[in-house]
Amino acid sequence: MSGVPVASARQDRLALILIRIVALIAALALAGLLPFPQQSHAQEMANWAGIWDTKWRGAGAEITFEQTGAEVKGVYPLYNGRIEAKAEGRNLVGRWFEGDRQGAFVFVQSPDGESFMGRFESATAEWWTGVRVSAVEDIGVDQTSPMTTMRSFLQTMNESGADNVPRATGGGMGLAARAAGLIDVTDADRGDLNMPDYTKLLFNVIDNATIRLWSLPRDASTGDEVSAKLQQHDTDVSFEVTFRRRQGEWFIVGPPLGLLRAKLAEFQAARGEAVDWVDDPAKLASPRDTFKVLLSGVTEAGNTAQAALNLRDYNPAVRADEAFLLERYLKKVIDRIGYVYWQEIPDDPKSNTPYTYFEHPSGNIVVGPVETDKGKIWQFTPETLANIRTLYADVEDVPVAPEFAAFASNDPFFATRGLAREISPGLLTRAGPMERWQWWMLGLAVLAGIAFGFIANAVISFFAPSQNRSQRSAFLRVVEWAVRSIFLGLFLLVALRPLGLPQVVAAPAKAAAWSLIVIGAVPVVWHLIGRIAEHYRRMWPAPGYHDTLISLSTGVARVAVLVIAFLLLAEVLAIPYEGVIAGLGIGGLAVALAAQPTLQNFLSGLTLYADRPVSVGDFCKFGGQSGTIEHIGMRSTRIRSLDRTVISVPNSDFAGMQIENYAHRDRTRFATTLQLRYETTPDQLRYTLAELRKLLIAHPRVIDNPCHVRFVGFGPYSLDIEVSTYIMTADGSEFLAIREDILLSIINIMDDAGAQFALPSQLEYSVADLPVDEEKRIAAEKRVSDWREAENLPFPDFSQRDKLTFNNTRAYPPQGSARYREMEPAPTSAEAMATREKLGWSLPWKKGTA
């Protein structure tokens, strides 16, 4: 079984290496650095047939290509131009002709066949680009009457993006060309403008007026030329437009260029606009701008619904979702009313009268002025938005206008609603604030969320270690409830937009969904942070220093999780926390002063980590107390005292203390003072000093230098011998054992010398009270006399030869200790081993044992 973890670890390392190799290969492949086989560049002949919207520097035109084999011919009526070319793969090489002018060109079609890029007059670097279009085919031209001609002109120019608000995909130049074909103007009246620019100028003049198309002549039998007055809304300025019938078709007669320019300036002056004023619908300066924004998606912030709709009565928590849905409701209703001609909608920014676009018993579509911090803007009124659901339900069966049929979208909500209608029309019956099918789907979403939560828990339990319920970790139990909460919240959240719930239901549903997600996610993330911290703690055998950083990082991460969760809940519950946050800027000084102790403790914790006076697990002395560091947190440091109590010290106080760290010492100091009676003779004292030095030199756990044994003075009642050295251990328990051995040996030396310890008191005694051992005194004096005669008196110190002789000769642990035999060297010969075995069995505690 011992090989299983090793094999598993090897497999993990191998898997990690393989993953890195695959990731490297993928990165190189994406960067194009690997020599993957390239597709052959052999190209088939491209298809150029069709309509192309082309542009060149300062102009453009719609080109219609016809292709027969490699031969390609094209025309662009806007400039009376034609093209003759030959296709070579994706290249088109040929010449263009415009009256007496002509030149060479080359086009290269893109791989998808939807666009091209080319050059003409290469000597001057003139570019020519184009895109294949199909939108032109969806917009027809009707010239059966003056009214239909004006309608076709406005529709083609509106869809071409002439006012920078395109509502179709591609075909801008082609649509402009179609509009130009509806104008009857002489070259003299057109002046120095080409036809596209003249068409745009005429459109700008007409666009400044507010037209009721129905009021234009509709009868084809009114003669071959009729006129109509186009009035600017709420001013006295008007423009008279003339229609002319030619070969059974009606055209707009183009006025002279000077008259058009003067009329445009008059229109702009009446509105108080600069001559070069550029229309910006995103400013919502008029009802016309509001419709452009709604139908075209042109806004500064990129959020159409928020800009065009007055959502003041809607809960901020669901305002974005409601805006998205209400915008679609409005478009769906407008699609059934008919094509929107901008020119029929007032464009007066000074008006204060709401504009009613559509009236119905179930509700009207009204655009009204709204005062904001940036000035007056126009938005769809709250009443319009409140009734739009009911209005759509009443007009839903009306066919979509033909102009919108090609662009009609089917959002998830309307698709789901249509499916419910096909199943049973009764599902669309309202039950309270919602339709019946919405209640059913909301209930199914709740049941699905609960069911998937239990399924996810079952999957987690399957892959988790097999344990009974009582043995399951707290983390797994938290995960079980969190997963159920998160899945239920996610299913509710996903269901909100397809169900299109009204705000009275959507607001609490969305708040409940996000609350479930946040409340479920916070404990999981909280436990995950703890697990990650434990993982990194296990990476170091002695984590001490790193544990400080891990503890601080864990605390900061968990606080950040709580803050983010609070902000999310405040956002979804529409709690006005912005004012509180803004107030922090004003009351920042007061908050800083109030939070000074907390911040000081946190910064002190960072100082403890950076300076490292202590680490977790270190034994230290601080402020007159001692203990082992257990935790260094964001606010305080916890220390386990010698009494096994826990001391909590604020980081700011702890960092300012004088800290003595015992964990960083490499040896332990041994120091004591021996106090001998004054009856001790000088030679006894010398003998004692010599034996004490020999003891320390001989001891294997005492360092050689420094090692001091000195007679240091005469005390009040004793002769003082100071012993100072270092024990080769940093472990406190081992030091106590070694010190005990040395002290016991000192007692033996004192006994051998016949010396006695002085009592710490003043006593009156006679020689007879404490007689000196004459025999031992004589023996000690005899040994000192022998040292003197041999000139080997060890004062002031032993000779170097004697030190080498004594070094490490004393047994430690001492003989008789239970650990003494463990320190003996192993026998090397068979005879020695047999002798040792015999001696072992002859030991007293071995006798009598079986």
CSV table of N, CA, C and O in Angstrom, one decimal, residues 286-379:
chain,number,residue,atom,x,y,z
A,286,SER,N,-35.8,66.4,-29.5
A,286,SER,CA,-37.1,66.5,-30.1
A,286,SER,C,-37.8,65.1,-30.1
A,286,SER,O,-37.1,64.1,-30.0
A,287,PRO,N,-39.1,65.1,-30.4
A,287,PRO,CA,-39.8,63.8,-30.5
A,287,PRO,C,-39.2,62.9,-31.6
A,287,PRO,O,-39.1,61.7,-31.5
A,288,ARG,N,-38.7,63.6,-32.7
A,288,ARG,CA,-38.1,62.9,-33.8
A,288,ARG,C,-36.9,62.2,-33.4
A,288,ARG,O,-36.6,61.0,-33.7
A,289,ASP,N,-36.1,62.9,-32.6
A,289,ASP,CA,-34.8,62.2,-32.1
A,289,ASP,C,-35.2,61.0,-31.2
A,289,ASP,O,-34.5,60.0,-31.3
A,290,THR,N,-36.2,61.1,-30.4
A,290,THR,CA,-36.6,60.0,-29.5
A,290,THR,C,-36.9,58.8,-30.4
A,290,THR,O,-36.5,57.6,-30.0
A,291,PHE,N,-37.7,59.0,-31.4
A,291,PHE,CA,-38.0,57.8,-32.3
A,291,PHE,C,-36.8,57.3,-33.0
A,291,PHE,O,-36.7,56.0,-33.1
A,292,LYS,N,-35.9,58.1,-33.4
A,292,LYS,CA,-34.7,57.6,-34.0
A,292,LYS,C,-33.9,56.8,-33.1
A,292,LYS,O,-33.3,55.7,-33.5
A,293,VAL,N,-33.8,57.2,-31.8
A,293,VAL,CA,-33.0,56.5,-30.8
A,293,VAL,C,-33.7,55.1,-30.6
A,293,VAL,O,-33.0,54.1,-30.5
A,294,LEU,N,-35.0,55.1,-30.4
A,294,LEU,CA,-35.6,53.9,-30.1
A,294,LEU,C,-35.5,52.9,-31.3
A,294,LEU,O,-35.2,51.7,-31.0
A,295,LEU,N,-35.7,53.3,-32.5
A,295,LEU,CA,-35.7,52.4,-33.6
A,295,LEU,C,-34.4,52.1,-34.2
A,295,LEU,O,-34.2,51.2,-35.0
A,296,SER,N,-33.4,52.9,-33.8
A,296,SER,CA,-32.0,52.8,-34.4
A,296,SER,C,-30.9,52.4,-33.5
A,296,SER,O,-29.9,52.0,-33.9
A,297,GLY,N,-31.2,52.6,-32.2
A,297,GLY,CA,-30.2,52.2,-31.2
A,297,GLY,C,-29.0,53.2,-31.2
A,297,GLY,O,-27.9,52.8,-30.9
A,298,VAL,N,-29.3,54.5,-31.4
A,298,VAL,CA,-28.2,55.5,-31.4
A,298,VAL,C,-28.3,56.2,-30.1
A,298,VAL,O,-29.2,57.0,-29.9
A,299,THR,N,-27.4,55.9,-29.2
A,299,THR,CA,-27.3,56.6,-27.9
A,299,THR,C,-25.8,56.8,-27.5
A,299,THR,O,-24.9,56.1,-28.0
A,300,GLU,N,-25.6,57.8,-26.6
A,300,GLU,CA,-24.3,58.0,-26.2
A,300,GLU,C,-23.8,56.9,-25.3
A,300,GLU,O,-22.6,56.5,-25.3
A,301,ALA,N,-24.6,56.4,-24.4
A,301,ALA,CA,-24.2,55.3,-23.5
A,301,ALA,C,-24.3,54.0,-24.0
A,301,ALA,O,-23.9,53.0,-23.4
A,302,GLY,N,-24.9,53.8,-25.2
A,302,GLY,CA,-25.0,52.5,-25.8
A,302,GLY,C,-26.2,51.7,-25.3
A,302,GLY,O,-26.4,50.6,-25.7
A,303,ASN,N,-27.1,52.3,-24.5
A,303,ASN,CA,-28.2,51.6,-23.9
A,303,ASN,C,-29.5,52.3,-24.4
A,303,ASN,O,-29.9,53.3,-23.9
A,304,THR,N,-30.1,51.8,-25.5
A,304,THR,CA,-31.2,52.4,-26.2
A,304,THR,C,-32.4,52.6,-25.2
A,304,THR,O,-32.9,53.7,-25.2
A,305,ALA,N,-32.8,51.6,-24.5
A,305,ALA,CA,-33.9,51.7,-23.6
A,305,ALA,C,-33.8,52.7,-22.6
A,305,ALA,O,-34.7,53.5,-22.3
A,306,GLN,N,-32.6,52.8,-21.9
A,306,GLN,CA,-32.5,53.8,-20.8
A,306,GLN,C,-32.5,55.2,-21.4
A,306,GLN,O,-33.0,56.1,-20.7
A,307,ALA,N,-32.1,55.4,-22.6
A,307,ALA,CA,-32.1,56.8,-23.1
A,307,ALA,C,-33.5,57.2,-23.6
A,307,ALA,O,-33.9,58.4,-23.4
A,308,ALA,N,-34.2,56.4,-24.3
A,308,ALA,CA,-35.5,56.8,-24.9
A,308,ALA,C,-36.7,56.7,-24.0
A,308,ALA,O,-37.8,57.2,-24.4
A,309,LEU,N,-36.6,55.9,-22.9
A,309,LEU,CA,-37.7,55.6,-22.1
A,309,LEU,C,-37.7,56.4,-20.8
A,309,LEU,O,-36.6,56.4,-20.2
A,310,ASN,N,-38.8,56.9,-20.3
A,310,ASN,CA,-38.9,57.6,-19.0
A,310,ASN,C,-39.2,56.5,-18.0
A,310,ASN,O,-40.4,56.1,-17.8
A,311,LEU,N,-38.2,56.0,-17.3
A,311,LEU,CA,-38.3,54.9,-16.3
A,311,LEU,C,-38.4,55.3,-14.9
A,311,LEU,O,-37.9,54.6,-14.0
A,312,ARG,N,-38.8,56.5,-14.7
A,312,ARG,CA,-38.8,57.1,-13.3
A,312,ARG,C,-39.6,56.3,-12.3
A,312,ARG,O,-39.3,56.3,-11.1
A,313,ASP,N,-40.7,55.6,-12.8
A,313,ASP,CA,-41.6,54.9,-11.9
A,313,ASP,C,-41.1,53.4,-11.7
A,313,ASP,O,-41.9,52.7,-11.0
A,314,TYR,N,-40.0,53.1,-12.2
A,314,TYR,CA,-39.5,51.6,-12.1
A,314,TYR,C,-38.4,51.5,-11.1
A,314,TYR,O,-37.6,52.3,-10.9
A,315,ASN,N,-38.5,50.3,-10.4
A,315,ASN,CA,-37.5,50.0,-9.4
A,315,ASN,C,-36.1,49.9,-10.1
A,315,ASN,O,-35.9,49.3,-11.1
A,316,PRO,N,-35.1,50.6,-9.5
A,316,PRO,CA,-33.7,50.6,-10.1
A,316,PRO,C,-33.2,49.2,-10.2
A,316,PRO,O,-32.4,48.9,-11.1
A,317,ALA,N,-33.6,48.3,-9.4
A,317,ALA,CA,-33.0,46.9,-9.4
A,317,ALA,C,-33.4,46.2,-10.7
A,317,ALA,O,-32.7,45.3,-11.2
A,318,VAL,N,-34.6,46.5,-11.3
A,318,VAL,CA,-35.1,45.8,-12.5
A,318,VAL,C,-35.2,46.8,-13.7
A,318,VAL,O,-35.8,46.4,-14.7
A,319,ARG,N,-34.7,48.0,-13.5
A,319,ARG,CA,-34.9,49.0,-14.5
A,319,ARG,C,-34.2,48.6,-15.9
A,319,ARG,O,-34.8,48.8,-16.9
A,320,ALA,N,-33.1,48.0,-15.8
A,320,ALA,CA,-32.4,47.6,-17.1
A,320,ALA,C,-33.2,46.5,-17.8
A,320,ALA,O,-33.4,46.6,-19.0
A,321,ASP,N,-33.6,45.5,-17.0
A,321,ASP,CA,-34.4,44.4,-17.7
A,321,ASP,C,-35.7,44.9,-18.2
A,321,ASP,O,-36.2,44.6,-19.3
A,322,GLU,N,-36.4,45.8,-17.4
A,322,GLU,CA,-37.7,46.3,-17.8
A,322,GLU,C,-37.5,47.2,-19.1
A,322,GLU,O,-38.3,47.1,-20.0
A,323,ALA,N,-36.4,48.0,-19.1
A,323,ALA,CA,-36.2,48.8,-20.3
A,323,ALA,C,-36.0,48.0,-21.5
A,323,ALA,O,-36.5,48.3,-22.6
A,324,PHE,N,-35.2,46.9,-21.4
A,324,PHE,CA,-35.0,46.1,-22.5
A,324,PHE,C,-36.3,45.5,-23.1
A,324,PHE,O,-36.5,45.4,-24.3
A,325,LEU,N,-37.2,45.1,-22.2
A,325,LEU,CA,-38.4,44.5,-22.6
A,325,LEU,C,-39.4,45.5,-23.1
A,325,LEU,O,-40.1,45.3,-24.1
A,326,LEU,N,-39.5,46.7,-22.4
A,326,LEU,CA,-40.4,47.7,-22.9
A,326,LEU,C,-40.1,48.2,-24.2
A,326,LEU,O,-40.9,48.6,-25.1
A,327,GLU,N,-38.8,48.3,-24.5
A,327,GLU,CA,-38.3,48.8,-25.8
A,327,GLU,C,-38.8,47.8,-26.9
A,327,GLU,O,-39.3,48.3,-28.0
A,328,ARG,N,-38.7,46.5,-26.6
A,328,ARG,CA,-39.2,45.5,-27.6
A,328,ARG,C,-40.7,45.6,-27.8
A,328,ARG,O,-41.3,45.5,-28.9
A,329,TYR,N,-41.5,45.8,-26.7
A,329,TYR,CA,-42.9,46.0,-26.8
A,329,TYR,C,-43.2,47.2,-27.7
A,329,TYR,O,-44.1,47.1,-28.5
A,330,LEU,N,-42.6,48.3,-27.5
A,330,LEU,CA,-42.8,49.5,-28.3
A,330,LEU,C,-42.6,49.2,-29.8
A,330,LEU,O,-43.3,49.6,-30.6
A,331,LYS,N,-41.4,48.5,-30.0
A,331,LYS,CA,-41.1,48.2,-31.4
A,331,LYS,C,-42.1,47.3,-32.1
A,331,LYS,O,-42.5,47.4,-33.2
A,332,LYS,N,-42.6,46.3,-31.3
A,332,LYS,CA,-43.6,45.4,-31.8
A,332,LYS,C,-44.9,46.1,-32.2
A,332,LYS,O,-45.5,45.8,-33.2
A,333,VAL,N,-45.3,47.1,-31.3
A,333,VAL,CA,-46.5,47.8,-31.6
A,333,VAL,C,-46.3,48.7,-32.8
A,333,VAL,O,-47.1,48.8,-33.7
A,334,ILE,N,-45.1,49.4,-32.9
A,334,ILE,CA,-44.9,50.3,-34.0
A,334,ILE,C,-44.8,49.6,-35.3
A,334,ILE,O,-45.2,50.0,-36.3
A,335,ASP,N,-44.2,48.4,-35.2
A,335,ASP,CA,-44.1,47.5,-36.4
A,335,ASP,C,-45.5,47.2,-37.0
A,335,ASP,O,-45.6,47.1,-38.2
A,336,ARG,N,-46.5,47.2,-36.2
A,336,ARG,CA,-47.8,46.9,-36.7
A,336,ARG,C,-48.6,48.2,-37.1
A,336,ARG,O,-49.6,48.1,-37.8
A,337,ILE,N,-48.1,49.3,-36.6
A,337,ILE,CA,-48.7,50.6,-37.0
A,337,ILE,C,-48.3,50.9,-38.4
A,337,ILE,O,-49.1,51.3,-39.3
A,338,GLY,N,-47.1,50.8,-38.8
A,338,GLY,CA,-46.6,51.1,-40.1
A,338,GLY,C,-45.2,51.7,-40.1
A,338,GLY,O,-44.6,51.9,-39.0
A,339,TYR,N,-44.6,51.9,-41.2
A,339,TYR,CA,-43.3,52.4,-41.4
A,339,TYR,C,-43.2,53.8,-40.8
A,339,TYR,O,-44.1,54.7,-41.0
A,340,VAL,N,-42.2,54.1,-40.0
A,340,VAL,CA,-42.0,55.4,-39.4
A,340,VAL,C,-41.2,56.3,-40.3
A,340,VAL,O,-40.0,56.1,-40.5
A,341,TYR,N,-41.8,57.4,-40.8
A,341,TYR,CA,-41.1,58.4,-41.5
A,341,TYR,C,-40.7,59.5,-40.6
A,341,TYR,O,-41.6,60.2,-39.9
A,342,TRP,N,-39.4,59.7,-40.4
A,342,TRP,CA,-38.9,60.7,-39.5
A,342,TRP,C,-39.6,62.1,-39.7
A,342,TRP,O,-40.0,62.8,-38.8
A,343,GLN,N,-39.8,62.4,-41.0
A,343,GLN,CA,-40.3,63.7,-41.4
A,343,GLN,C,-41.7,63.9,-41.0
A,343,GLN,O,-42.2,65.1,-41.1
A,344,GLU,N,-42.5,62.9,-40.6
A,344,GLU,CA,-43.8,63.1,-40.1
A,344,GLU,C,-43.9,63.4,-38.6
A,344,GLU,O,-44.9,63.7,-38.1
A,345,ILE,N,-42.7,63.3,-37.9
A,345,ILE,CA,-42.7,63.5,-36.5
A,345,ILE,C,-42.0,64.9,-36.2
A,345,ILE,O,-41.0,65.2,-36.8
A,346,PRO,N,-42.6,65.7,-35.3
A,346,PRO,CA,-42.1,67.0,-35.1
A,346,PRO,C,-40.6,67.0,-34.6
A,346,PRO,O,-40.2,66.1,-33.9
A,347,ASP,N,-39.9,68.0,-35.1
A,347,ASP,CA,-38.5,68.1,-34.7
A,347,ASP,C,-38.2,69.4,-34.0
A,347,ASP,O,-37.0,69.8,-34.0
A,348,ASP,N,-39.2,70.0,-33.4
A,348,ASP,CA,-39.0,71.3,-32.7
A,348,ASP,C,-38.5,71.1,-31.3
A,348,ASP,O,-39.2,70.6,-30.4
A,349,PRO,N,-37.2,71.5,-31.0
A,349,PRO,CA,-36.7,71.3,-29.6
A,349,PRO,C,-37.3,72.3,-28.6
A,349,PRO,O,-37.2,72.0,-27.4
A,350,LYS,N,-37.9,73.3,-29.1
A,350,LYS,CA,-38.4,74.4,-28.2
A,350,LYS,C,-39.9,74.1,-27.7
A,350,LYS,O,-40.4,74.7,-26.8
A,351,SER,N,-40.5,73.1,-28.4
A,351,SER,CA,-41.9,72.8,-28.0
A,351,SER,C,-42.0,72.1,-26.7
A,351,SER,O,-41.1,71.4,-26.2
A,352,ASN,N,-43.1,72.4,-25.9
A,352,ASN,CA,-43.3,71.7,-24.7
A,352,ASN,C,-44.6,70.9,-24.7
A,352,ASN,O,-45.0,70.4,-23.6
A,353,THR,N,-45.2,70.7,-25.9
A,353,THR,CA,-46.4,70.0,-26.0
A,353,THR,C,-46.1,68.5,-26.3
A,353,THR,O,-45.4,68.2,-27.3
A,354,PRO,N,-46.5,67.5,-25.5
A,354,PRO,CA,-46.3,66.1,-25.8
A,354,PRO,C,-46.8,65.8,-27.2
A,354,PRO,O,-47.9,66.3,-27.6
A,355,TYR,N,-46.1,64.9,-27.8
A,355,TYR,CA,-46.5,64.4,-29.2
A,355,TYR,C,-47.1,63.0,-29.1
A,355,TYR,O,-46.5,62.1,-28.6
A,356,THR,N,-48.4,62.9,-29.5
A,356,THR,CA,-49.1,61.7,-29.5
A,356,THR,C,-48.9,61.0,-30.9
A,356,THR,O,-49.4,61.5,-31.9
A,357,TYR,N,-48.2,59.9,-30.9
A,357,TYR,CA,-48.0,59.2,-32.2
A,357,TYR,C,-49.1,58.2,-32.5
A,357,TYR,O,-49.4,58.0,-33.7
A,358,PHE,N,-49.7,57.6,-31.5
A,358,PHE,CA,-50.7,56.6,-31.8
A,358,PHE,C,-51.7,56.6,-30.6
A,358,PHE,O,-51.3,56.7,-29.5
A,359,GLU,N,-53.0,56.4,-31.0
A,359,GLU,CA,-54.0,56.4,-30.0
A,359,GLU,C,-54.8,55.1,-30.1
A,359,GLU,O,-55.1,54.7,-31.2
A,360,HIS,N,-55.1,54.5,-28.9
A,360,HIS,CA,-55.9,53.3,-28.8
A,360,HIS,C,-56.6,53.2,-27.5
A,360,HIS,O,-56.1,53.8,-26.5
A,361,PRO,N,-57.8,52.6,-27.4
A,361,PRO,CA,-58.5,52.5,-26.2
A,361,PRO,C,-57.6,51.9,-25.0
A,361,PRO,O,-57.9,52.2,-23.9
A,362,SER,N,-56.7,51.0,-25.4
A,362,SER,CA,-55.9,50.3,-24.3
A,362,SER,C,-54.7,51.2,-23.9
A,362,SER,O,-54.0,50.9,-22.9
A,363,GLY,N,-54.4,52.3,-24.6
A,363,GLY,CA,-53.3,53.1,-24.3
A,363,GLY,C,-52.7,53.8,-25.5
A,363,GLY,O,-52.9,53.3,-26.6
A,364,ASN,N,-52.1,54.9,-25.3
A,364,ASN,CA,-51.5,55.7,-26.4
A,364,ASN,C,-50.0,55.6,-26.4
A,364,ASN,O,-49.4,55.3,-25.3
A,365,ILE,N,-49.4,56.0,-27.5
A,365,ILE,CA,-48.0,56.1,-27.6
A,365,ILE,C,-47.7,57.6,-27.7
A,365,ILE,O,-48.0,58.2,-28.7
A,366,VAL,N,-47.1,58.1,-26.6
A,366,VAL,CA,-46.8,59.5,-26.4
A,366,VAL,C,-45.4,59.7,-26.1
A,366,VAL,O,-44.8,59.0,-25.3
A,367,VAL,N,-44.8,60.8,-26.7
A,367,VAL,CA,-43.5,61.3,-26.3
A,367,VAL,C,-43.6,62.6,-25.7
A,367,VAL,O,-44.3,63.5,-26.3
A,368,GLY,N,-43.0,62.8,-24.5
A,368,GLY,CA,-43.2,64.1,-23.8
A,368,GLY,C,-41.9,64.6,-23.4
A,368,GLY,O,-40.9,63.9,-23.2
A,369,PRO,N,-41.8,65.9,-23.0
A,369,PRO,CA,-40.6,66.6,-22.6
A,369,PRO,C,-40.3,66.2,-21.1
A,369,PRO,O,-41.2,66.1,-20.3
A,370,VAL,N,-39.0,66.1,-20.8
A,370,VAL,CA,-38.6,65.7,-19.4
A,370,VAL,C,-37.4,66.7,-19.1
A,370,VAL,O,-36.4,66.8,-19.8
A,371,GLU,N,-37.5,67.3,-17.9
A,371,GLU,CA,-36.5,68.2,-17.5
A,371,GLU,C,-35.4,67.4,-16.7
A,371,GLU,O,-35.7,66.6,-15.8
A,372,THR,N,-34.1,67.5,-17.1
A,372,THR,CA,-33.0,66.8,-16.5
A,372,THR,C,-32.0,67.8,-16.1
A,372,THR,O,-32.1,69.0,-16.4
A,373,ASP,N,-30.9,67.3,-15.5
A,373,ASP,CA,-29.8,68.2,-15.1
A,373,ASP,C,-29.1,68.8,-16.3
A,373,ASP,O,-28.5,69.9,-16.2
A,374,LYS,N,-29.2,68.1,-17.4
A,374,LYS,CA,-28.5,68.6,-18.6
A,374,LYS,C,-29.4,69.3,-19.5
A,374,LYS,O,-29.1,69.7,-20.7
A,375,GLY,N,-30.7,69.6,-19.1
A,375,GLY,CA,-31.6,70.3,-19.9
A,375,GLY,C,-32.8,69.4,-20.3
A,375,GLY,O,-33.0,68.4,-19.7
A,376,LYS,N,-33.6,69.9,-21.2
A,376,LYS,CA,-34.8,69.2,-21.6
A,376,LYS,C,-34.5,68.2,-22.6
A,376,LYS,O,-33.8,68.4,-23.6
A,377,ILE,N,-35.1,67.0,-22.4
A,377,ILE,CA,-35.0,65.9,-23.4
A,377,ILE,C,-36.4,65.4,-23.6
A,377,ILE,O,-37.4,65.7,-22.8
A,378,TRP,N,-36.6,64.5,-24.6
A,378,TRP,CA,-37.9,63.9,-25.0
A,378,TRP,C,-37.8,62.4,-24.8
A,378,TRP,O,-36.9,61.8,-25.3
A,379,GLN,N,-38.8,61.9,-24.1
A,379,GLN,CA,-38.8,60.4,-23.8
A,379,GLN,C,-40.3,59.9,-23.9
A,379,GLN,O,-41.2,60.7,-23.8
